[in-house]
Amino acid sequence: MTGLEGKKFHIITFGCQMNEHDSETIAGLLLREGCEKAEDPGDADIIVINTCSIRENADKRFFGTLGQLKKQKALKRDFIACVCGCMAQQEHIRTAIRQSYPWVDLVFGTHNIHEFPELLHQVCQARLDFAQKDEQKGNEDLILQGPGSYTLAKHSIRSSKETRIIRVYEDSPRIVEGMPAERLYRHKAFVNIMYGCNNFCTYCIVPYTRGREKSRHPEDILEEVRNLCEDGVREVTLLGQNVNSYRGIPKEASSDEKTWDFTDLIYALDRIGGLERIRFMTSHPKDMSDRLIEAFAKCRSLCGYIHLPVQSGSSRVLKRMNRKYTREHYLELVRKLREAVPDITISTDIIVGFPGETEEDFQETLSLAREVEYDSAFTFLYSPRPGTPAAEYGDQVPEEVKHERFDRLVETMNEISARKNLEYVGRTVKVLADGPGKKGSSTVNGRTDGFKLVDFPGTEDMAGNFIDVKITEGKTFSLKGEPI
Ligand code: 5AD
Ligand code: SF4
């Protein structure tokens, strides 16, 4: 095998927490091969771009970043450029890479992250073979000219084209267990509980890039969380595109052992000693059960926070989005959640300018936002994704109308967030400290149970501890306070 030991790597991640966590796994795999992390991409021998295709600007940023790698390729003979993630799953993107980005060495998908080290070894071996052949042809001079030279760039790009590996699977029937992960924080971790999505919201590319829903066995999840807690983790965020449709089959399934649903999993996790906080992401309103709402009140460690994407306040638009719930159903869920946990914090995702959205539909979104009083919201301009049904709808909303509605929505959301955050002034909240915002800073930040971001004066050694903080200021996106 070709050695990867000592090679420096840097991962550039676009997109959601699922991608963040995949990048943690990729880092874990590379460290296991003896590679080292490079903080600065300029120092790296291997760069991995973990891509997102949820909206068009993610596409654009990816191709921009890819362009920059060409320069790095010209400077380092052994440099390896890798692309993975949701964009790698799309045929037209792979074609673009094949045709226009000859300096990309390796493309792998969302279903074969576990194969990455093996594929890297294969690329290295193929390059050695290629260089030897070149040598035999008397091309040695070309290869050995100094760093940065044009000929070297041409050679290494030529070698990339010859030795490139593109390995992507459409879907995968099984889940690979036991992968390492290099966590960003010692005290908190992401844990995947399921992969893929079966919902096919008409705007969304995810079901095409992440495949069908697959749930991990409950025993595997529990073991992973127990191990994490032994390693100092106090908060886990359970990840899945739609965690409410988790269906975990016990490994030793006998006739009296039923499939676990998401609430069963929450109750079992709640019993793990040392685990102080459970969060999850993302919930689909159509699958939120009353049992799960009850669990918010009953489970010691389940945080009083929910991210519940509404997407639109108009039942007519929701129907065309294939969301399978109405405005009324959503508002009823919020009512029940607040009844179970009066101070629960709620965030959401909203898409503006979905095809056919009228001013009246948009007004319904604004009024729903005011009624729910979201603590925070992620707002998106509708972006047609090739291959999704909505991209083909004839009644696309003009760009200027989308932008104008978007600005009004952001203004409304910010007003609500700021007002809600002001209500915290004078209150004392428990914050799990993450550490200084910037290296060497005397301000530490962390999150409340309700996922509010809090800044307060402190020191690095506070990271991973629960600190009581008295709130002195409520801003639009965060709170400020003093530890007591
Ligand atoms: N255009 C705009 N926003 C989108 N989202 C998903 N697909 C699109 C799209 N085509 C948003 C949804 C989802 C979030 C992760 O991204 O609001 O909840
Ligand atoms: Fe996309 Fe809808 Fe699945 Fe979420 S539930 S990933 S928005 S298709």
Coordinates of C-alpha atoms and ligand atoms in Angstrom, one line a residue:
M1 CA 0.0 0.0 0.0
T2 CA 1.1 3.6 -0.7
G3 CA 1.8 5.4 2.5
L4 CA -0.4 8.4 3.5
E5 CA 1.5 8.9 6.8
G6 CA 2.5 12.4 7.5
K7 CA 0.5 13.9 4.6
K8 CA -1.3 17.1 5.7
F9 CA -5.0 17.4 5.0
H10 CA -7.6 20.2 5.0
I11 CA -11.4 19.7 4.6
I12 CA -13.6 22.5 3.3
T13 CA -17.2 21.9 4.3
F14 CA -20.4 23.4 2.7
G15 CA -23.9 22.8 3.9
C16 CA -25.8 21.3 6.8
Q17 CA -24.9 19.5 10.0
M18 CA -25.1 16.2 8.2
N19 CA -22.2 17.4 6.0
E20 CA -20.3 18.8 9.1
H21 CA -20.5 15.4 10.7
D22 CA -19.5 13.6 7.5
S23 CA -16.4 15.9 7.5
E24 CA -15.7 14.8 11.1
T25 CA -15.8 11.2 9.9
I26 CA -13.5 12.0 6.9
A27 CA -11.0 13.6 9.3
G28 CA -11.2 10.6 11.6
L29 CA -10.5 8.3 8.7
L30 CA -7.5 10.3 7.5
L31 CA -6.0 10.6 11.1
R32 CA -6.3 6.8 11.3
E33 CA -4.1 6.6 8.2
G34 CA -1.5 8.7 9.9
C35 CA -2.3 11.9 8.2
E36 CA -2.1 15.2 10.0
K37 CA -4.5 18.1 10.0
A38 CA -3.5 21.4 8.3
E39 CA -5.3 24.4 9.7
D40 CA -4.2 26.5 6.6
P41 CA -5.4 25.0 3.3
G42 CA -2.1 26.4 1.8
D43 CA -0.1 23.9 3.8
A44 CA -2.2 20.9 2.8
D45 CA -1.1 17.9 0.6
I46 CA -4.7 16.7 0.4
I47 CA -7.8 19.0 0.2
V48 CA -11.3 17.5 0.4
I49 CA -14.2 19.7 -0.6
N50 CA -17.4 18.3 1.0
T51 CA -20.1 19.8 -1.1
C52 CA -23.8 20.8 -0.8
S53 CA -26.4 21.2 -3.5
I54 CA -29.4 22.4 -1.6
R55 CA -29.3 25.9 -3.2
E56 CA -27.7 27.4 -6.3
N57 CA -25.3 29.6 -4.3
A58 CA -23.8 26.5 -2.8
D59 CA -23.1 25.2 -6.3
K60 CA -21.4 28.5 -7.3
R61 CA -19.2 28.6 -4.2
F62 CA -18.1 25.0 -4.9
F63 CA -17.0 25.7 -8.4
G64 CA -15.2 28.9 -7.2
T65 CA -13.3 26.9 -4.6
L66 CA -12.5 24.2 -7.1
G67 CA -10.9 26.9 -9.4
Q68 CA -8.6 27.9 -6.6
L69 CA -7.3 24.4 -6.2
K70 CA -5.7 24.5 -9.6
K71 CA -3.1 27.0 -8.3
Q72 CA -2.3 24.7 -5.4
K73 CA -1.9 21.8 -7.8
A74 CA 0.6 23.9 -9.8
L75 CA 2.7 24.4 -6.7
K76 CA 2.8 20.9 -5.3
R77 CA 3.6 17.9 -7.3
D78 CA 1.9 15.4 -5.0
F79 CA -1.1 17.5 -4.2
I80 CA -4.4 15.5 -4.1
A81 CA -7.7 17.3 -4.8
C82 CA -10.8 15.4 -3.6
V83 CA -14.5 16.2 -4.0
C84 CA -17.3 14.5 -2.1
G85 CA -20.8 15.2 -0.7
C86 CA -24.2 15.9 -2.3
M87 CA -22.9 17.5 -5.5
A88 CA -20.7 14.4 -6.2
Q89 CA -23.9 12.4 -6.3
Q90 CA -25.2 14.3 -9.3
E91 CA -24.3 13.1 -12.8
H92 CA -24.2 16.5 -14.4
I93 CA -21.7 17.7 -11.8
R94 CA -19.5 14.7 -12.3
T95 CA -19.6 15.4 -16.1
A96 CA -18.6 19.0 -15.4
I97 CA -15.7 17.9 -13.3
R98 CA -14.6 15.3 -16.0
Q99 CA -14.7 17.9 -18.7
S100 CA -13.6 21.2 -17.1
Y101 CA -11.7 20.4 -13.9
P102 CA -8.9 18.1 -14.9
W103 CA -7.0 18.8 -11.7
V104 CA -9.5 16.9 -9.5
D105 CA -8.0 13.5 -8.5
L106 CA -10.7 11.8 -6.6
V107 CA -14.5 12.0 -6.4
F108 CA -16.5 9.9 -3.9
G109 CA -20.1 10.1 -2.8
T110 CA -22.3 10.2 0.3
H111 CA -22.7 6.4 0.3
N112 CA -19.0 5.4 0.3
I113 CA -17.2 7.7 2.7
H114 CA -15.8 4.5 4.3
E115 CA -14.0 3.7 1.0
F116 CA -12.1 7.1 1.0
P117 CA -8.8 5.9 2.4
E118 CA -8.7 2.9 0.1
L119 CA -9.5 5.2 -2.9
L120 CA -6.7 7.6 -1.8
H121 CA -4.2 4.8 -1.8
Q122 CA -5.3 3.8 -5.2
V123 CA -4.8 7.3 -6.5
C124 CA -1.3 7.4 -5.0
Q125 CA -0.4 4.1 -6.5
A126 CA -1.8 5.0 -10.0
R127 CA 0.3 8.2 -9.8
L128 CA 3.5 6.3 -9.0
D129 CA 2.8 4.0 -12.0
F130 CA 2.1 7.0 -14.2
A131 CA 5.3 8.8 -13.1
Q132 CA 7.3 5.7 -13.8
K133 CA 5.9 5.4 -17.3
D134 CA 6.7 9.0 -17.9
E135 CA 10.2 8.4 -16.7
Q136 CA 10.7 5.6 -19.1
K137 CA 9.5 7.8 -21.9
G138 CA 12.3 10.3 -20.9
N139 CA 9.9 12.9 -19.4
E140 CA 11.8 13.1 -16.1
D141 CA 12.9 16.7 -16.7
L142 CA 9.4 17.8 -17.0
I143 CA 8.5 16.3 -13.7
L144 CA 11.5 17.6 -11.8
Q145 CA 11.3 21.3 -12.8
G146 CA 10.9 23.5 -9.7
P147 CA 7.7 24.1 -7.9
G148 CA 5.3 26.5 -9.5
S149 CA 6.7 26.0 -13.0
Y150 CA 4.2 25.8 -15.8
T151 CA 5.5 22.5 -17.0
L152 CA 5.1 21.0 -13.5
A153 CA 1.6 22.2 -13.4
K154 CA 0.9 20.8 -16.7
H155 CA 2.4 17.5 -15.7
S156 CA 0.5 17.1 -12.5
I157 CA -2.8 18.1 -14.0
R158 CA -2.1 15.6 -16.9
S159 CA -1.3 12.9 -14.3
S160 CA -4.6 13.7 -12.5
K161 CA -6.5 13.2 -15.6
E162 CA -4.9 9.9 -16.2
T163 CA -5.1 8.6 -12.7
R164 CA -8.3 10.1 -11.5
I165 CA -10.9 8.0 -9.7
I166 CA -14.6 8.8 -9.7
R167 CA -16.5 6.3 -7.5
V168 CA -20.0 7.2 -6.6
Y169 CA -23.0 4.9 -5.7
E170 CA -26.6 5.9 -6.3
D171 CA -27.7 4.5 -3.0
S172 CA -26.5 1.9 -0.5
P173 CA -28.5 -0.9 1.0
R174 CA -26.6 -1.0 4.3
I175 CA -25.2 1.4 6.9
V176 CA -21.4 1.1 7.7
E177 CA -20.8 1.1 11.4
G178 CA -17.7 1.8 13.5
M179 CA -16.4 4.8 11.5
P180 CA -14.1 7.1 13.5
A181 CA -14.9 10.8 13.9
E182 CA -12.7 13.7 14.8
R183 CA -15.0 15.9 16.9
L184 CA -14.9 19.6 16.8
Y185 CA -15.6 19.8 20.6
R186 CA -14.7 17.4 23.4
H187 CA -18.0 17.9 25.2
K188 CA -20.5 17.7 22.4
A189 CA -21.0 15.4 19.4
F190 CA -23.2 14.7 16.4
V191 CA -24.7 11.2 16.2
N192 CA -26.4 10.1 13.0
I193 CA -29.5 8.0 13.7
M194 CA -30.7 7.6 10.2
Y195 CA -29.7 8.5 6.6
G196 CA -31.6 9.5 3.5
C197 CA -35.1 10.9 3.0
N198 CA -38.3 9.5 1.5
N199 CA -40.4 12.7 1.5
F200 CA -39.7 14.2 -1.9
C201 CA -40.7 17.7 -1.0
T202 CA -41.0 19.1 -4.6
Y203 CA -38.2 21.8 -4.1
C204 CA -35.7 19.5 -2.5
I205 CA -32.6 17.7 -4.0
V206 CA -31.8 15.7 -0.8
P207 CA -33.8 12.5 -1.6
Y208 CA -31.8 12.3 -4.9
T209 CA -28.4 12.9 -3.2
R210 CA -28.8 11.0 0.0
G211 CA -30.9 8.1 -1.1
R212 CA -33.8 6.4 0.7
E213 CA -34.3 6.4 4.5
K214 CA -32.3 3.9 6.5
S215 CA -32.3 3.8 10.3
R216 CA -29.4 2.6 12.4
H217 CA -30.0 -0.3 14.8
P218 CA -30.9 1.2 18.2
E219 CA -28.1 -0.8 20.0
D220 CA -25.5 0.7 17.7
I221 CA -26.7 4.3 18.5
L222 CA -26.9 3.6 22.3
E223 CA -23.4 2.1 22.3
E224 CA -22.0 5.1 20.3
V225 CA -23.6 7.5 22.8
R226 CA -22.3 5.6 25.8
N227 CA -18.8 5.6 24.4
L228 CA -19.0 9.3 23.7
C229 CA -20.1 10.0 27.2
E230 CA -17.2 8.0 28.6
D231 CA -15.0 10.2 26.4
G232 CA -16.4 13.4 28.1
V233 CA -19.4 14.2 25.8
R234 CA -22.3 15.8 27.7
E235 CA -24.5 16.8 24.8
V236 CA -25.5 14.9 21.7
T237 CA -27.3 16.2 18.6
L238 CA -29.1 13.3 16.8
L239 CA -29.0 13.8 13.1
G240 CA -31.3 12.7 10.3
Q241 CA -33.2 14.4 7.5
N242 CA -36.4 13.5 9.2
V243 CA -35.6 12.1 12.6
N244 CA -39.3 11.6 13.4
S245 CA -39.6 8.8 10.9
Y246 CA -36.8 6.8 12.6
R247 CA -37.6 3.1 12.6
G248 CA -34.8 1.1 14.3
I249 CA -34.9 -2.6 14.1
P250 CA -33.2 -4.3 17.1
K251 CA -30.3 -6.5 16.1
E252 CA -31.7 -9.5 17.9
A253 CA -35.2 -8.9 16.6
S254 CA -37.6 -11.6 17.9
S255 CA -41.3 -11.6 17.6
D256 CA -41.8 -9.7 20.9
E257 CA -39.2 -7.1 20.2
K258 CA -40.8 -4.3 18.3
T259 CA -39.2 -1.8 16.0
W260 CA -38.2 1.3 17.9
D261 CA -39.6 4.7 16.9
F262 CA -37.9 8.0 17.6
T263 CA -39.5 8.5 21.0
D264 CA -38.4 5.0 22.1
L265 CA -34.9 6.0 21.2
I266 CA -35.1 9.3 23.2
Y267 CA -36.4 7.5 26.3
A268 CA -33.5 5.0 26.1
L269 CA -30.9 7.7 25.6
D270 CA -32.3 9.7 28.5
R271 CA -31.3 6.9 30.8
I272 CA -27.6 7.1 29.9
G273 CA -25.7 8.5 32.9
G274 CA -23.4 11.4 32.1
L275 CA -25.5 12.5 29.1
E276 CA -26.9 15.9 30.1
R277 CA -28.4 17.2 26.9
I278 CA -30.1 15.6 23.9
R279 CA -31.0 17.7 20.8
F280 CA -32.1 16.5 17.4
M281 CA -32.4 17.8 13.9
T282 CA -34.5 17.9 11.7
S283 CA -38.1 17.2 12.5
H284 CA -40.8 17.0 9.9
P285 CA -44.2 18.4 11.2
K286 CA -46.1 15.6 9.5
D287 CA -44.4 13.0 11.6
M288 CA -44.4 14.7 15.1
S289 CA -46.2 12.4 17.4
D290 CA -48.0 13.3 20.6
R291 CA -45.7 10.8 22.4
L292 CA -42.7 12.8 21.3
I293 CA -44.3 16.0 22.5
E294 CA -44.9 14.3 25.9
A295 CA -41.2 13.2 26.0
F296 CA -40.2 16.8 26.0
A297 CA -41.9 17.2 29.4
K298 CA -40.8 13.8 30.8
C299 CA -37.2 13.3 29.7
R300 CA -34.6 14.9 32.0
S301 CA -32.0 15.5 29.2
L302 CA -34.2 16.3 26.2
C303 CA -33.6 20.0 25.6
G304 CA -36.5 22.4 25.5
Y305 CA -35.8 23.4 21.9
I306 CA -37.1 22.3 18.6
H307 CA -36.2 23.1 15.0
L308 CA -39.5 22.6 13.2
P309 CA -39.2 23.7 9.5
V310 CA -42.6 25.2 8.3
Q311 CA -41.4 26.2 4.8
S312 CA -44.6 28.3 4.2
G313 CA -47.6 29.6 6.1
S314 CA -50.0 28.9 3.2
S315 CA -51.7 25.5 3.1
R316 CA -52.0 25.9 -0.7
V317 CA -48.2 26.4 -1.1
L318 CA -47.5 23.6 1.4
K319 CA -49.6 21.2 -0.7
R320 CA -47.6 22.1 -3.9
M321 CA -44.4 21.6 -1.8
N322 CA -45.7 18.1 -1.0
R323 CA -45.2 18.8 2.7
K324 CA -48.3 16.8 3.8
Y325 CA -49.5 19.1 6.5
T326 CA -51.5 22.3 6.7
R327 CA -51.0 25.6 8.4
E328 CA -53.6 24.6 10.9
H329 CA -51.9 21.3 11.7
Y330 CA -48.6 23.1 12.2
L331 CA -50.1 25.7 14.5
E332 CA -51.7 22.9 16.5
L333 CA -48.3 21.2 17.0
V334 CA -46.9 24.5 18.3
R335 CA -49.8 24.8 20.7
K336 CA -49.2 21.3 22.0
L337 CA -45.5 21.8 22.3
R338 CA -46.0 25.0 24.3
E339 CA -48.6 23.3 26.5
A340 CA -46.1 20.5 27.3
V341 CA -43.1 22.9 27.8
P342 CA -44.2 26.5 28.2
D343 CA -40.8 28.0 27.6
I344 CA -39.8 25.8 24.7
T345 CA -37.8 27.7 22.1
I346 CA -38.7 27.1 18.4
S347 CA -36.8 27.7 15.2
T348 CA -37.7 27.1 11.6
D349 CA -36.8 27.1 7.9
I350 CA -38.9 29.2 5.5
I351 CA -38.7 29.3 1.7
V352 CA -39.7 32.5 0.0
G353 CA -40.8 32.7 -3.6
F354 CA -41.8 29.0 -4.2
P355 CA -43.4 28.7 -7.7
G356 CA -46.9 30.1 -7.7
E357 CA -46.5 31.9 -4.3
T358 CA -48.8 34.9 -4.4
E359 CA -48.7 38.0 -2.2
E360 CA -51.6 36.5 -0.2
D361 CA -49.7 33.3 0.4
F362 CA -46.7 35.3 1.5
Q363 CA -48.8 37.3 3.9
E364 CA -49.9 34.0 5.4
T365 CA -46.2 33.1 6.0
L366 CA -45.7 36.5 7.7
S367 CA -48.8 36.0 9.9
L368 CA -47.8 32.5 10.9
A369 CA -44.3 33.7 11.9
R370 CA -45.9 36.4 14.1
E371 CA -48.3 33.9 15.6
V372 CA -45.6 31.3 16.4
E373 CA -43.1 34.0 17.5
Y374 CA -40.1 32.0 16.4
D375 CA -36.9 32.4 18.4
S376 CA -34.9 32.2 15.2
A377 CA -35.5 31.3 11.5
F378 CA -33.4 30.3 8.6
T379 CA -34.9 32.1 5.6
F380 CA -34.2 31.0 2.0
L381 CA -34.9 32.3 -1.5
Y382 CA -36.5 29.5 -3.5
S383 CA -33.8 28.1 -5.8
P384 CA -34.8 25.8 -8.6
R385 CA -32.9 22.5 -8.3
P386 CA -32.5 20.6 -11.6
G387 CA -34.2 17.3 -11.4
T388 CA -36.8 18.3 -8.8
P389 CA -40.5 18.7 -9.7
A390 CA -40.8 22.4 -8.7
A391 CA -38.0 23.4 -11.0
E392 CA -40.3 22.4 -13.8
Y393 CA -43.3 24.4 -12.6
G394 CA -44.4 27.0 -15.1
D395 CA -45.3 29.7 -12.5
Q396 CA -41.8 30.6 -11.2
V397 CA -41.8 33.8 -9.1
P398 CA -39.7 36.7 -10.7
E399 CA -36.4 37.3 -8.9
E400 CA -37.2 40.9 -7.9
V401 CA -40.5 39.8 -6.3
K402 CA -38.6 37.0 -4.4
H403 CA -36.0 39.4 -3.1
E404 CA -38.5 42.0 -2.0
R405 CA -40.5 39.4 -0.1
F406 CA -37.3 37.9 1.4
D407 CA -36.3 41.3 2.8
R408 CA -39.7 41.8 4.4
L409 CA -39.6 38.4 5.9
V410 CA -36.1 38.8 7.3
E411 CA -37.1 42.1 8.9
T412 CA -40.1 40.5 10.5
M413 CA -38.1 37.5 11.8
N414 CA -35.3 39.7 13.2
E415 CA -37.8 41.9 15.0
I416 CA -39.4 38.9 16.6
S417 CA -36.0 37.3 17.5
A418 CA -34.8 40.6 19.1
R419 CA -38.0 41.0 21.1
K420 CA -37.8 37.4 22.4
N421 CA -34.1 37.8 23.3
L422 CA -34.9 41.0 25.2
E423 CA -37.2 39.0 27.5
Y424 CA -34.1 37.2 28.8
V425 CA -32.5 40.3 30.3
G426 CA -32.3 39.8 34.1
R427 CA -32.8 36.0 33.9
T428 CA -30.1 33.5 34.9
V429 CA -29.6 30.7 32.4
K430 CA -27.4 27.6 32.4
V431 CA -24.9 27.7 29.6
L432 CA -22.8 24.8 28.3
A433 CA -19.6 26.7 27.5
D434 CA -18.0 25.9 24.1
G435 CA -14.9 28.0 24.7
P436 CA -13.6 31.4 23.5
G437 CA -15.3 32.7 20.4
K438 CA -11.8 33.5 18.9
K439 CA -8.5 32.1 19.9
G440 CA -7.1 34.1 22.9
S441 CA -10.3 36.1 23.3
S442 CA -11.5 36.8 26.9
T443 CA -15.1 36.2 25.8
V444 CA -16.5 32.7 26.0
N445 CA -19.6 31.5 24.2
G446 CA -22.0 28.6 24.7
R447 CA -25.6 27.6 24.4
T448 CA -28.6 27.5 26.7
D449 CA -30.8 24.5 26.9
G450 CA -33.1 26.4 24.5
F451 CA -30.1 26.7 22.0
K452 CA -29.7 30.5 22.6
L453 CA -26.1 31.6 21.9
V454 CA -24.7 33.4 25.0
D455 CA -21.4 35.5 25.2
F456 CA -19.9 36.1 28.5
P457 CA -16.5 37.0 30.0
G458 CA -14.5 33.8 30.8
T459 CA -11.5 31.6 30.2
E460 CA -10.7 28.7 27.9
D461 CA -10.8 26.2 30.7
M462 CA -14.6 26.8 31.1
A463 CA -15.2 24.8 27.9
G464 CA -17.3 21.8 28.5
N465 CA -18.7 23.1 31.9
F466 CA -22.2 24.3 32.7
I467 CA -22.0 27.9 33.8
D468 CA -24.8 30.0 35.3
V469 CA -24.9 33.3 33.4
K470 CA -27.0 36.3 34.3
I471 CA -28.2 37.9 31.0
T472 CA -27.5 41.6 30.7
E473 CA -28.3 42.2 27.0
G474 CA -30.5 40.7 24.4
K475 CA -29.4 41.1 20.8
T476 CA -31.1 39.9 17.6
F477 CA -29.0 36.7 17.3
S478 CA -27.5 36.3 20.7
L479 CA -27.5 37.1 24.4
K480 CA -24.8 38.7 26.5
G481 CA -24.3 38.1 30.2
E482 CA -22.1 37.8 33.3
P483 CA -21.2 34.4 35.0
I484 CA -22.5 34.3 38.6
Ligands
5AD1 N1 -34.6 26.4 -2.4 C1 -34.6 27.1 -1.3 N2 -34.5 26.5 -0.1 C2 -34.4 25.2 0.0 N3 -34.3 24.4 1.0 C3 -34.3 23.1 0.5 N4 -34.3 23.1 -0.8 C4 -34.4 24.4 -1.2 C5 -34.5 25.1 -2.4 N5 -34.6 24.4 -3.6 C6 -34.3 24.8 2.4 C7 -35.5 24.2 3.2 C8 -34.8 23.2 4.1 C9 -33.5 23.8 4.3 C10 -32.4 22.9 4.8 O1 -33.1 24.3 3.0 O2 -36.0 25.3 4.0 O3 -35.6 23.0 5.3
SF4_2 FE1 -35.7 17.7 1.7 FE2 -38.3 17.5 2.5 FE3 -36.5 15.4 2.8 FE4 -36.3 17.7 4.3 S1 -38.0 16.3 4.4 S2 -34.6 16.6 3.2 S3 -36.9 19.3 2.8 S4 -37.2 16.2 0.9

